[in-house]
Amino acid sequence: MKKLLTILLAVLMIATLGACSKTDDSTGDNTDETITVGYSLNSMDATMKTMADYFEAEAKARGWEPVLLNANGDVATELNNMESLMNMGAKAVVIMGCDTDGSAAAINELGAAGIPVIIAGRPLNADEDKYFTFVTGDHKDAGRAQASYLNGLLAENADLTLNIGFIYGQSGSSSVQQRYEGFEEAGLKGEYADRYNLVASQYAEFDTQKAYDITTDMLTTYPEINCFVTQSDEQASGIINAIKAKNLDVNEFIIVSIDCSTTGQTYLASGELDATVLMAMKQLAISSADYVQKALDGAEVAKKNPVENYYKLVTPETYEQTLVDSGMEVSVAR
């Protein structure tokens, strides 16, 4: 009987020790640190929403906790968002800034706190020692692509002259200015410069309603306009609907945009948008995540890193295949 009791006590002690060991292991797993990564957007239009969705999916696939905040075009809100991310304990932040100069304050504050910042898409005039790197494409390529499409039309039709209403995106944005410079270089001052007439131009701040109002005024003041060149599909939507509201035939106008967002695909599918320029939103999101990882690993990188083939011209006939080839989803099929 004594021997039996001794054996039973030994078995009980082993089981107890095993249970304690399992409890300790479980507690250790629960203390794993969550890596919070911020993503600051300048707006939440269709293009930015798509970009944010790609980044969020990529971040989660890497085991991070992404926090997406929208500045809604306001640098004060953007700065508040940065402070919120600092309070949340963000280990890195990707920012698509609101304003070339105004967004610098948010970046400098993060940099001073030792939080690596990856500037995505739009160049910002922040101190180089305050951000980790800048990931982008060549924004002039977007304007050059728009001009290449129009140049093709001019080459096909010797009687065509373009009377252009040009609607910029956001004022104060260097990428917006660079897009225009590319268009000016390849179009307004290009091979067919004598058949380009820039009739009117204005900023619409990437806003559909503002583009609608501007287009309405342009059509009233300059009835000779037969071509609209704009810098986002949201603005193209405003242009198209303003033309319709004046009981004019959209097909009588040449309309060229940038983004190939869900909005742009809708008008490409209907044939009301003649061409737009696909922005490689998924590639930018993945590249941004790659540099977040490098920052977390303590790597040293160049201050500027290009995203190859960032802009690609698409038409109603080509946009679906180009999206697929770029690893992106077709939101609206023809």
PDB file of C-alpha atoms in Angstrom, residues 14-314:
ATOM      1  CA  ILE A  14       4.627  15.251 -12.635  1.00  0.00           C
ATOM      2  CA  ALA A  15       1.138  16.194 -13.893  1.00  0.00           C
ATOM      3  CA  THR A  16       1.163  19.354 -11.768  1.00  0.00           C
ATOM      4  CA  LEU A  17       4.568  20.399 -13.078  1.00  0.00           C
ATOM      5  CA  GLY A  18       3.421  19.780 -16.658  1.00  0.00           C
ATOM      6  CA  ALA A  19       0.338  21.941 -16.165  1.00  0.00           C
ATOM      7  CA  CYS A  20       2.442  24.751 -14.703  1.00  0.00           C
ATOM      8  CA  SER A  21       4.815  24.514 -17.643  1.00  0.00           C
ATOM      9  CA  LYS A  22       1.952  24.826 -20.137  1.00  0.00           C
ATOM     10  CA  THR A  23       0.501  27.793 -18.280  1.00  0.00           C
ATOM     11  CA  ASP A  24       3.841  29.592 -18.344  1.00  0.00           C
ATOM     12  CA  ASP A  25       4.227  28.990 -22.105  1.00  0.00           C
ATOM     13  CA  SER A  26       0.729  30.323 -22.777  1.00  0.00           C
ATOM     14  CA  THR A  27       1.452  33.453 -20.764  1.00  0.00           C
ATOM     15  CA  GLY A  28       4.613  34.009 -22.795  1.00  0.00           C
ATOM     16  CA  ASP A  29       2.678  33.834 -26.074  1.00  0.00           C
ATOM     17  CA  ASN A  30       0.206  36.464 -24.884  1.00  0.00           C
ATOM     18  CA  THR A  31       2.970  38.966 -24.201  1.00  0.00           C
ATOM     19  CA  ASP A  32       4.128  39.107 -27.830  1.00  0.00           C
ATOM     20  CA  GLU A  33       4.315  42.762 -28.867  1.00  0.00           C
ATOM     21  CA  THR A  34       1.896  43.971 -31.543  1.00  0.00           C
ATOM     22  CA  ILE A  35       3.583  46.056 -34.228  1.00  0.00           C
ATOM     23  CA  THR A  36       1.355  49.033 -34.963  1.00  0.00           C
ATOM     24  CA  VAL A  37       2.012  50.716 -38.311  1.00  0.00           C
ATOM     25  CA  GLY A  38       0.324  53.983 -39.232  1.00  0.00           C
ATOM     26  CA  TYR A  39      -0.863  54.946 -42.703  1.00  0.00           C
ATOM     27  CA  SER A  40      -1.764  58.599 -43.156  1.00  0.00           C
ATOM     28  CA  LEU A  41      -3.898  59.478 -46.187  1.00  0.00           C
ATOM     29  CA  ASN A  42      -4.405  62.947 -47.605  1.00  0.00           C
ATOM     30  CA  SER A  43      -7.990  62.095 -48.611  1.00  0.00           C
ATOM     31  CA  MET A  44     -10.348  59.137 -48.985  1.00  0.00           C
ATOM     32  CA  ASP A  45     -11.455  59.334 -52.603  1.00  0.00           C
ATOM     33  CA  ALA A  46     -11.694  56.173 -54.708  1.00  0.00           C
ATOM     34  CA  THR A  47      -7.974  56.177 -55.523  1.00  0.00           C
ATOM     35  CA  MET A  48      -6.764  56.714 -51.972  1.00  0.00           C
ATOM     36  CA  LYS A  49      -9.267  54.139 -50.665  1.00  0.00           C
ATOM     37  CA  THR A  50      -7.888  51.539 -53.073  1.00  0.00           C
ATOM     38  CA  MET A  51      -4.328  52.412 -52.061  1.00  0.00           C
ATOM     39  CA  ALA A  52      -5.237  52.128 -48.372  1.00  0.00           C
ATOM     40  CA  ASP A  53      -6.938  48.768 -48.910  1.00  0.00           C
ATOM     41  CA  TYR A  54      -3.845  47.359 -50.612  1.00  0.00           C
ATOM     42  CA  PHE A  55      -1.582  48.582 -47.816  1.00  0.00           C
ATOM     43  CA  GLU A  56      -3.894  47.317 -45.085  1.00  0.00           C
ATOM     44  CA  ALA A  57      -3.995  43.833 -46.635  1.00  0.00           C
ATOM     45  CA  GLU A  58      -0.203  43.796 -47.034  1.00  0.00           C
ATOM     46  CA  ALA A  59       0.359  44.960 -43.449  1.00  0.00           C
ATOM     47  CA  LYS A  60      -1.945  42.303 -42.017  1.00  0.00           C
ATOM     48  CA  ALA A  61      -0.245  39.634 -44.120  1.00  0.00           C
ATOM     49  CA  ARG A  62       3.027  40.612 -42.413  1.00  0.00           C
ATOM     50  CA  GLY A  63       1.461  40.344 -38.968  1.00  0.00           C
ATOM     51  CA  TRP A  64       1.252  44.078 -38.284  1.00  0.00           C
ATOM     52  CA  GLU A  65      -1.668  46.072 -36.932  1.00  0.00           C
ATOM     53  CA  PRO A  66      -2.338  48.841 -39.503  1.00  0.00           C
ATOM     54  CA  VAL A  67      -4.010  52.062 -38.368  1.00  0.00           C
ATOM     55  CA  LEU A  68      -5.353  54.138 -41.276  1.00  0.00           C
ATOM     56  CA  LEU A  69      -6.096  57.822 -40.692  1.00  0.00           C
ATOM     57  CA  ASN A  70      -7.486  60.368 -43.156  1.00  0.00           C
ATOM     58  CA  ALA A  71      -6.334  63.996 -43.048  1.00  0.00           C
ATOM     59  CA  ASN A  72      -9.053  65.029 -45.506  1.00  0.00           C
ATOM     60  CA  GLY A  73      -6.740  67.523 -47.170  1.00  0.00           C
ATOM     61  CA  ASP A  74      -6.051  69.477 -43.979  1.00  0.00           C
ATOM     62  CA  VAL A  75      -2.498  69.788 -42.605  1.00  0.00           C
ATOM     63  CA  ALA A  76      -3.749  70.537 -39.069  1.00  0.00           C
ATOM     64  CA  THR A  77      -5.751  67.303 -39.070  1.00  0.00           C
ATOM     65  CA  GLU A  78      -2.725  65.515 -40.494  1.00  0.00           C
ATOM     66  CA  LEU A  79      -0.557  66.756 -37.616  1.00  0.00           C
ATOM     67  CA  ASN A  80      -3.182  65.644 -35.086  1.00  0.00           C
ATOM     68  CA  ASN A  81      -3.261  62.231 -36.745  1.00  0.00           C
ATOM     69  CA  MET A  82       0.512  61.947 -36.355  1.00  0.00           C
ATOM     70  CA  GLU A  83       0.222  62.725 -32.651  1.00  0.00           C
ATOM     71  CA  SER A  84      -2.490  60.082 -32.324  1.00  0.00           C
ATOM     72  CA  LEU A  85      -0.240  57.504 -33.976  1.00  0.00           C
ATOM     73  CA  MET A  86       2.592  58.405 -31.602  1.00  0.00           C
ATOM     74  CA  ASN A  87       0.251  57.937 -28.636  1.00  0.00           C
ATOM     75  CA  MET A  88      -0.784  54.556 -30.019  1.00  0.00           C
ATOM     76  CA  GLY A  89       2.849  53.484 -30.043  1.00  0.00           C
ATOM     77  CA  ALA A  90       3.229  53.216 -33.823  1.00  0.00           C
ATOM     78  CA  LYS A  91       6.570  51.680 -34.785  1.00  0.00           C
ATOM     79  CA  ALA A  92       6.544  53.265 -38.257  1.00  0.00           C
ATOM     80  CA  VAL A  93       4.303  55.517 -40.344  1.00  0.00           C
ATOM     81  CA  VAL A  94       3.617  55.708 -44.077  1.00  0.00           C
ATOM     82  CA  ILE A  95       2.352  59.122 -45.147  1.00  0.00           C
ATOM     83  CA  MET A  96       0.782  60.434 -48.335  1.00  0.00           C
ATOM     84  CA  GLY A  97       0.955  64.102 -47.420  1.00  0.00           C
ATOM     85  CA  CYS A  98      -1.593  66.861 -47.972  1.00  0.00           C
ATOM     86  CA  ASP A  99       0.773  69.675 -48.883  1.00  0.00           C
ATOM     87  CA  THR A 100       4.342  69.815 -50.158  1.00  0.00           C
ATOM     88  CA  ASP A 101       5.447  72.304 -47.495  1.00  0.00           C
ATOM     89  CA  GLY A 102       2.660  72.081 -44.918  1.00  0.00           C
ATOM     90  CA  SER A 103       3.041  68.332 -44.308  1.00  0.00           C
ATOM     91  CA  ALA A 104       6.665  68.750 -43.239  1.00  0.00           C
ATOM     92  CA  ALA A 105       5.630  69.587 -39.663  1.00  0.00           C
ATOM     93  CA  ALA A 106       3.967  66.191 -39.194  1.00  0.00           C
ATOM     94  CA  ILE A 107       7.023  64.357 -40.523  1.00  0.00           C
ATOM     95  CA  ASN A 108       9.463  66.381 -38.454  1.00  0.00           C
ATOM     96  CA  GLU A 109       7.477  65.646 -35.293  1.00  0.00           C
ATOM     97  CA  LEU A 110       7.511  61.907 -35.939  1.00  0.00           C
ATOM     98  CA  GLY A 111      11.205  61.977 -36.812  1.00  0.00           C
ATOM     99  CA  ALA A 112      12.027  63.856 -33.633  1.00  0.00           C
ATOM    100  CA  ALA A 113      10.218  61.112 -31.698  1.00  0.00           C
ATOM    101  CA  GLY A 114      12.384  58.460 -33.375  1.00  0.00           C
ATOM    102  CA  ILE A 115       9.546  56.981 -35.438  1.00  0.00           C
ATOM    103  CA  PRO A 116      10.625  56.087 -39.002  1.00  0.00           C
ATOM    104  CA  VAL A 117       8.525  57.750 -41.687  1.00  0.00           C
ATOM    105  CA  ILE A 118       8.080  56.435 -45.221  1.00  0.00           C
ATOM    106  CA  ILE A 119       6.844  59.180 -47.558  1.00  0.00           C
ATOM    107  CA  ALA A 120       4.757  57.587 -50.306  1.00  0.00           C
ATOM    108  CA  GLY A 121       3.776  58.963 -53.688  1.00  0.00           C
ATOM    109  CA  ARG A 122       4.059  62.710 -53.191  1.00  0.00           C
ATOM    110  CA  PRO A 123       7.351  64.454 -52.417  1.00  0.00           C
ATOM    111  CA  LEU A 124       7.277  66.580 -49.265  1.00  0.00           C
ATOM    112  CA  ASN A 125       9.724  69.269 -48.186  1.00  0.00           C
ATOM    113  CA  ALA A 126      10.677  67.687 -44.867  1.00  0.00           C
ATOM    114  CA  ASP A 127      14.202  67.529 -43.445  1.00  0.00           C
ATOM    115  CA  GLU A 128      15.986  64.443 -44.792  1.00  0.00           C
ATOM    116  CA  ASP A 129      17.166  63.420 -41.352  1.00  0.00           C
ATOM    117  CA  LYS A 130      13.530  63.289 -40.150  1.00  0.00           C
ATOM    118  CA  TYR A 131      12.229  60.628 -42.551  1.00  0.00           C
ATOM    119  CA  PHE A 132      13.402  57.139 -43.483  1.00  0.00           C
ATOM    120  CA  THR A 133      12.813  57.172 -47.237  1.00  0.00           C
ATOM    121  CA  PHE A 134      10.607  58.451 -50.049  1.00  0.00           C
ATOM    122  CA  VAL A 135       8.929  55.859 -52.315  1.00  0.00           C
ATOM    123  CA  THR A 136       7.454  57.086 -55.582  1.00  0.00           C
ATOM    124  CA  GLY A 137       7.211  56.970 -59.351  1.00  0.00           C
ATOM    125  CA  ASP A 138       8.066  59.723 -61.828  1.00  0.00           C
ATOM    126  CA  HIS A 139       4.992  61.959 -61.774  1.00  0.00           C
ATOM    127  CA  LYS A 140       5.969  63.620 -65.040  1.00  0.00           C
ATOM    128  CA  ASP A 141       5.317  60.262 -66.697  1.00  0.00           C
ATOM    129  CA  ALA A 142       1.589  60.672 -65.970  1.00  0.00           C
ATOM    130  CA  GLY A 143       1.424  63.938 -67.919  1.00  0.00           C
ATOM    131  CA  ARG A 144       3.590  62.524 -70.686  1.00  0.00           C
ATOM    132  CA  ALA A 145       1.229  59.554 -71.011  1.00  0.00           C
ATOM    133  CA  GLN A 146      -1.773  61.876 -71.322  1.00  0.00           C
ATOM    134  CA  ALA A 147       0.000  63.843 -74.036  1.00  0.00           C
ATOM    135  CA  SER A 148       1.026  60.672 -75.873  1.00  0.00           C
ATOM    136  CA  TYR A 149      -2.635  59.686 -76.180  1.00  0.00           C
ATOM    137  CA  LEU A 150      -3.615  63.094 -77.546  1.00  0.00           C
ATOM    138  CA  ASN A 151      -0.613  63.116 -79.887  1.00  0.00           C
ATOM    139  CA  GLY A 152      -1.849  59.832 -81.320  1.00  0.00           C
ATOM    140  CA  LEU A 153      -5.235  61.387 -82.076  1.00  0.00           C
ATOM    141  CA  LEU A 154      -3.573  64.367 -83.726  1.00  0.00           C
ATOM    142  CA  ALA A 155      -1.390  62.087 -85.837  1.00  0.00           C
ATOM    143  CA  GLU A 156      -4.475  60.193 -87.044  1.00  0.00           C
ATOM    144  CA  ASN A 157      -6.551  63.304 -87.793  1.00  0.00           C
ATOM    145  CA  ALA A 158      -4.774  66.180 -89.535  1.00  0.00           C
ATOM    146  CA  ASP A 159      -7.845  68.404 -89.170  1.00  0.00           C
ATOM    147  CA  LEU A 160      -8.023  68.075 -85.371  1.00  0.00           C
ATOM    148  CA  THR A 161      -7.000  70.955 -83.140  1.00  0.00           C
ATOM    149  CA  LEU A 162      -7.291  70.593 -79.358  1.00  0.00           C
ATOM    150  CA  ASN A 163      -8.888  73.437 -77.434  1.00  0.00           C
ATOM    151  CA  ILE A 164      -8.119  72.315 -73.910  1.00  0.00           C
ATOM    152  CA  GLY A 165      -9.679  72.962 -70.556  1.00  0.00           C
ATOM    153  CA  PHE A 166      -7.046  71.778 -68.054  1.00  0.00           C
ATOM    154  CA  ILE A 167      -8.220  70.966 -64.521  1.00  0.00           C
ATOM    155  CA  TYR A 168      -5.408  70.509 -61.993  1.00  0.00           C
ATOM    156  CA  GLY A 169      -5.645  68.451 -58.828  1.00  0.00           C
ATOM    157  CA  GLN A 170      -4.598  69.837 -55.465  1.00  0.00           C
ATOM    158  CA  SER A 171      -2.955  73.225 -55.182  1.00  0.00           C
ATOM    159  CA  GLY A 172       0.315  73.152 -53.258  1.00  0.00           C
ATOM    160  CA  SER A 173       1.122  69.598 -54.378  1.00  0.00           C
ATOM    161  CA  SER A 174       4.455  69.073 -56.109  1.00  0.00           C
ATOM    162  CA  SER A 175       3.227  65.851 -57.757  1.00  0.00           C
ATOM    163  CA  VAL A 176       0.349  67.794 -59.330  1.00  0.00           C
ATOM    164  CA  GLN A 177       2.816  70.332 -60.716  1.00  0.00           C
ATOM    165  CA  GLN A 178       5.078  67.565 -62.024  1.00  0.00           C
ATOM    166  CA  ARG A 179       2.159  65.905 -63.808  1.00  0.00           C
ATOM    167  CA  TYR A 180       1.437  69.188 -65.544  1.00  0.00           C
ATOM    168  CA  GLU A 181       5.100  69.648 -66.458  1.00  0.00           C
ATOM    169  CA  GLY A 182       5.116  66.236 -68.139  1.00  0.00           C
ATOM    170  CA  PHE A 183       1.994  67.170 -70.105  1.00  0.00           C
ATOM    171  CA  GLU A 184       3.467  70.507 -71.058  1.00  0.00           C
ATOM    172  CA  GLU A 185       6.735  68.933 -72.173  1.00  0.00           C
ATOM    173  CA  ALA A 186       5.213  66.199 -74.348  1.00  0.00           C
ATOM    174  CA  GLY A 187       2.050  67.994 -75.425  1.00  0.00           C
ATOM    175  CA  LEU A 188       1.857  71.770 -75.167  1.00  0.00           C
ATOM    176  CA  LYS A 189       5.514  72.112 -76.216  1.00  0.00           C
ATOM    177  CA  GLY A 190       5.810  68.825 -78.072  1.00  0.00           C
ATOM    178  CA  GLU A 191       5.693  67.693 -81.675  1.00  0.00           C
ATOM    179  CA  TYR A 192       2.139  68.941 -82.207  1.00  0.00           C
ATOM    180  CA  ALA A 193       2.411  72.100 -80.122  1.00  0.00           C
ATOM    181  CA  ASP A 194       0.818  74.225 -82.847  1.00  0.00           C
ATOM    182  CA  ARG A 195      -2.374  72.175 -82.533  1.00  0.00           C
ATOM    183  CA  TYR A 196      -2.630  72.419 -78.738  1.00  0.00           C
ATOM    184  CA  ASN A 197      -4.535  75.444 -77.444  1.00  0.00           C
ATOM    185  CA  LEU A 198      -4.661  75.723 -73.660  1.00  0.00           C
ATOM    186  CA  VAL A 199      -7.889  77.703 -73.375  1.00  0.00           C
ATOM    187  CA  ALA A 200      -8.411  77.646 -69.605  1.00  0.00           C
ATOM    188  CA  SER A 201      -7.007  75.991 -66.475  1.00  0.00           C
ATOM    189  CA  GLN A 202      -7.965  75.826 -62.810  1.00  0.00           C
ATOM    190  CA  TYR A 203      -7.421  73.794 -59.631  1.00  0.00           C
ATOM    191  CA  ALA A 204     -10.254  71.548 -58.425  1.00  0.00           C
ATOM    192  CA  GLU A 205      -8.430  70.099 -55.361  1.00  0.00           C
ATOM    193  CA  PHE A 206      -9.211  66.529 -56.480  1.00  0.00           C
ATOM    194  CA  ASP A 207     -12.860  67.239 -55.702  1.00  0.00           C
ATOM    195  CA  THR A 208     -15.690  66.026 -57.942  1.00  0.00           C
ATOM    196  CA  GLN A 209     -18.075  68.885 -57.195  1.00  0.00           C
ATOM    197  CA  LYS A 210     -15.408  71.530 -57.749  1.00  0.00           C
ATOM    198  CA  ALA A 211     -14.497  69.945 -61.082  1.00  0.00           C
ATOM    199  CA  TYR A 212     -18.193  69.966 -61.997  1.00  0.00           C
ATOM    200  CA  ASP A 213     -18.538  73.670 -61.183  1.00  0.00           C
ATOM    201  CA  ILE A 214     -15.315  74.609 -62.980  1.00  0.00           C
ATOM    202  CA  THR A 215     -16.348  72.656 -66.075  1.00  0.00           C
ATOM    203  CA  THR A 216     -19.762  74.303 -66.101  1.00  0.00           C
ATOM    204  CA  ASP A 217     -18.117  77.734 -66.045  1.00  0.00           C
ATOM    205  CA  MET A 218     -15.556  76.782 -68.698  1.00  0.00           C
ATOM    206  CA  LEU A 219     -18.216  75.470 -71.071  1.00  0.00           C
ATOM    207  CA  THR A 220     -20.182  78.689 -70.679  1.00  0.00           C
ATOM    208  CA  THR A 221     -17.212  81.024 -71.070  1.00  0.00           C
ATOM    209  CA  TYR A 222     -15.252  79.020 -73.643  1.00  0.00           C
ATOM    210  CA  PRO A 223     -17.682  77.102 -75.872  1.00  0.00           C
ATOM    211  CA  GLU A 224     -14.778  76.273 -78.216  1.00  0.00           C
ATOM    212  CA  ILE A 225     -13.359  73.751 -75.700  1.00  0.00           C
ATOM    213  CA  ASN A 226     -13.389  70.244 -77.178  1.00  0.00           C
ATOM    214  CA  CYS A 227     -10.940  68.522 -74.828  1.00  0.00           C
ATOM    215  CA  PHE A 228     -10.589  68.235 -71.064  1.00  0.00           C
ATOM    216  CA  VAL A 229      -7.393  67.054 -69.426  1.00  0.00           C
ATOM    217  CA  THR A 230      -7.592  66.424 -65.697  1.00  0.00           C
ATOM    218  CA  GLN A 231      -5.484  64.868 -62.963  1.00  0.00           C
ATOM    219  CA  SER A 232      -7.859  62.422 -61.292  1.00  0.00           C
ATOM    220  CA  ASP A 233     -10.803  60.221 -62.183  1.00  0.00           C
ATOM    221  CA  GLU A 234     -12.900  61.886 -59.473  1.00  0.00           C
ATOM    222  CA  GLN A 235     -12.461  65.169 -61.325  1.00  0.00           C
ATOM    223  CA  ALA A 236     -13.200  63.427 -64.631  1.00  0.00           C
ATOM    224  CA  SER A 237     -16.517  62.376 -63.121  1.00  0.00           C
ATOM    225  CA  GLY A 238     -17.325  66.013 -62.394  1.00  0.00           C
ATOM    226  CA  ILE A 239     -16.365  66.991 -65.944  1.00  0.00           C
ATOM    227  CA  ILE A 240     -18.493  64.291 -67.566  1.00  0.00           C
ATOM    228  CA  ASN A 241     -21.548  65.075 -65.485  1.00  0.00           C
ATOM    229  CA  ALA A 242     -21.200  68.825 -66.084  1.00  0.00           C
ATOM    230  CA  ILE A 243     -21.183  68.200 -69.838  1.00  0.00           C
ATOM    231  CA  LYS A 244     -24.310  66.072 -69.514  1.00  0.00           C
ATOM    232  CA  ALA A 245     -26.024  68.678 -67.341  1.00  0.00           C
ATOM    233  CA  LYS A 246     -25.641  71.228 -70.150  1.00  0.00           C
ATOM    234  CA  ASN A 247     -27.321  68.756 -72.539  1.00  0.00           C
ATOM    235  CA  LEU A 248     -24.118  68.364 -74.535  1.00  0.00           C
ATOM    236  CA  ASP A 249     -22.898  65.105 -76.043  1.00  0.00           C
ATOM    237  CA  VAL A 250     -20.010  63.683 -74.029  1.00  0.00           C
ATOM    238  CA  ASN A 251     -18.809  61.883 -77.136  1.00  0.00           C
ATOM    239  CA  GLU A 252     -18.105  65.266 -78.731  1.00  0.00           C
ATOM    240  CA  PHE A 253     -15.389  65.883 -76.129  1.00  0.00           C
ATOM    241  CA  ILE A 254     -12.026  64.213 -75.618  1.00  0.00           C
ATOM    242  CA  ILE A 255     -11.534  63.537 -71.896  1.00  0.00           C
ATOM    243  CA  VAL A 256      -8.253  62.262 -70.469  1.00  0.00           C
ATOM    244  CA  SER A 257      -7.603  61.592 -66.780  1.00  0.00           C
ATOM    245  CA  ILE A 258      -5.279  59.867 -64.287  1.00  0.00           C
ATOM    246  CA  ASP A 259      -5.746  56.984 -61.789  1.00  0.00           C
ATOM    247  CA  CYS A 260      -7.811  54.128 -63.321  1.00  0.00           C
ATOM    248  CA  SER A 261      -9.691  53.975 -60.027  1.00  0.00           C
ATOM    249  CA  THR A 262     -13.105  52.348 -59.672  1.00  0.00           C
ATOM    250  CA  THR A 263     -14.594  55.682 -60.759  1.00  0.00           C
ATOM    251  CA  GLY A 264     -12.367  55.821 -63.817  1.00  0.00           C
ATOM    252  CA  GLN A 265     -13.144  52.227 -64.748  1.00  0.00           C
ATOM    253  CA  THR A 266     -16.861  53.025 -64.648  1.00  0.00           C
ATOM    254  CA  TYR A 267     -16.443  55.748 -67.269  1.00  0.00           C
ATOM    255  CA  LEU A 268     -13.997  53.721 -69.329  1.00  0.00           C
ATOM    256  CA  ALA A 269     -16.537  50.905 -69.429  1.00  0.00           C
ATOM    257  CA  SER A 270     -19.290  53.298 -70.559  1.00  0.00           C
ATOM    258  CA  GLY A 271     -17.005  54.859 -73.177  1.00  0.00           C
ATOM    259  CA  GLU A 272     -17.418  58.354 -71.699  1.00  0.00           C
ATOM    260  CA  LEU A 273     -13.777  58.570 -70.611  1.00  0.00           C
ATOM    261  CA  ASP A 274     -11.404  58.336 -73.564  1.00  0.00           C
ATOM    262  CA  ALA A 275      -8.261  57.480 -71.610  1.00  0.00           C
ATOM    263  CA  THR A 276      -6.770  57.568 -68.153  1.00  0.00           C
ATOM    264  CA  VAL A 277      -3.370  56.755 -66.692  1.00  0.00           C
ATOM    265  CA  LEU A 278      -3.182  53.770 -64.368  1.00  0.00           C
ATOM    266  CA  MET A 279      -1.360  54.562 -61.147  1.00  0.00           C
ATOM    267  CA  ALA A 280       0.294  51.425 -59.765  1.00  0.00           C
ATOM    268  CA  MET A 281      -1.419  51.637 -56.397  1.00  0.00           C
ATOM    269  CA  LYS A 282      -0.682  48.057 -55.358  1.00  0.00           C
ATOM    270  CA  GLN A 283       3.010  48.334 -56.210  1.00  0.00           C
ATOM    271  CA  LEU A 284       3.294  51.527 -54.178  1.00  0.00           C
ATOM    272  CA  ALA A 285       1.558  49.906 -51.198  1.00  0.00           C
ATOM    273  CA  ILE A 286       3.834  46.853 -51.302  1.00  0.00           C
ATOM    274  CA  SER A 287       6.973  48.970 -51.752  1.00  0.00           C
ATOM    275  CA  SER A 288       5.932  51.138 -48.803  1.00  0.00           C
ATOM    276  CA  ALA A 289       5.491  48.010 -46.671  1.00  0.00           C
ATOM    277  CA  ASP A 290       8.890  46.719 -47.799  1.00  0.00           C
ATOM    278  CA  TYR A 291      10.544  49.902 -46.514  1.00  0.00           C
ATOM    279  CA  VAL A 292       8.573  49.757 -43.276  1.00  0.00           C
ATOM    280  CA  GLN A 293      10.129  46.330 -42.734  1.00  0.00           C
ATOM    281  CA  LYS A 294      13.595  47.660 -43.545  1.00  0.00           C
ATOM    282  CA  ALA A 295      13.075  50.467 -41.028  1.00  0.00           C
ATOM    283  CA  LEU A 296      11.964  47.973 -38.362  1.00  0.00           C
ATOM    284  CA  ASP A 297      15.048  45.881 -39.119  1.00  0.00           C
ATOM    285  CA  GLY A 298      17.315  48.906 -38.716  1.00  0.00           C
ATOM    286  CA  ALA A 299      18.529  48.792 -42.310  1.00  0.00           C
ATOM    287  CA  GLU A 300      20.040  51.748 -44.127  1.00  0.00           C
ATOM    288  CA  VAL A 301      18.432  52.733 -47.447  1.00  0.00           C
ATOM    289  CA  ALA A 302      18.596  55.544 -50.005  1.00  0.00           C
ATOM    290  CA  LYS A 303      16.450  58.604 -49.326  1.00  0.00           C
ATOM    291  CA  LYS A 304      14.536  58.094 -52.568  1.00  0.00           C
ATOM    292  CA  ASN A 305      13.463  54.779 -54.050  1.00  0.00           C
ATOM    293  CA  PRO A 306      11.583  54.517 -57.359  1.00  0.00           C
ATOM    294  CA  VAL A 307       8.553  52.389 -58.165  1.00  0.00           C
ATOM    295  CA  GLU A 308       9.078  51.173 -61.715  1.00  0.00           C
ATOM    296  CA  ASN A 309       6.264  51.493 -64.283  1.00  0.00           C
ATOM    297  CA  TYR A 310       4.252  53.574 -61.841  1.00  0.00           C
ATOM    298  CA  TYR A 311       2.106  55.108 -64.605  1.00  0.00           C
ATOM    299  CA  LYS A 312       0.587  53.339 -67.631  1.00  0.00           C
ATOM    300  CA  LEU A 313      -1.816  54.773 -70.197  1.00  0.00           C
ATOM    301  CA  VAL A 314      -5.081  52.825 -70.529  1.00  0.00           C
TER     302      VAL A 314
END
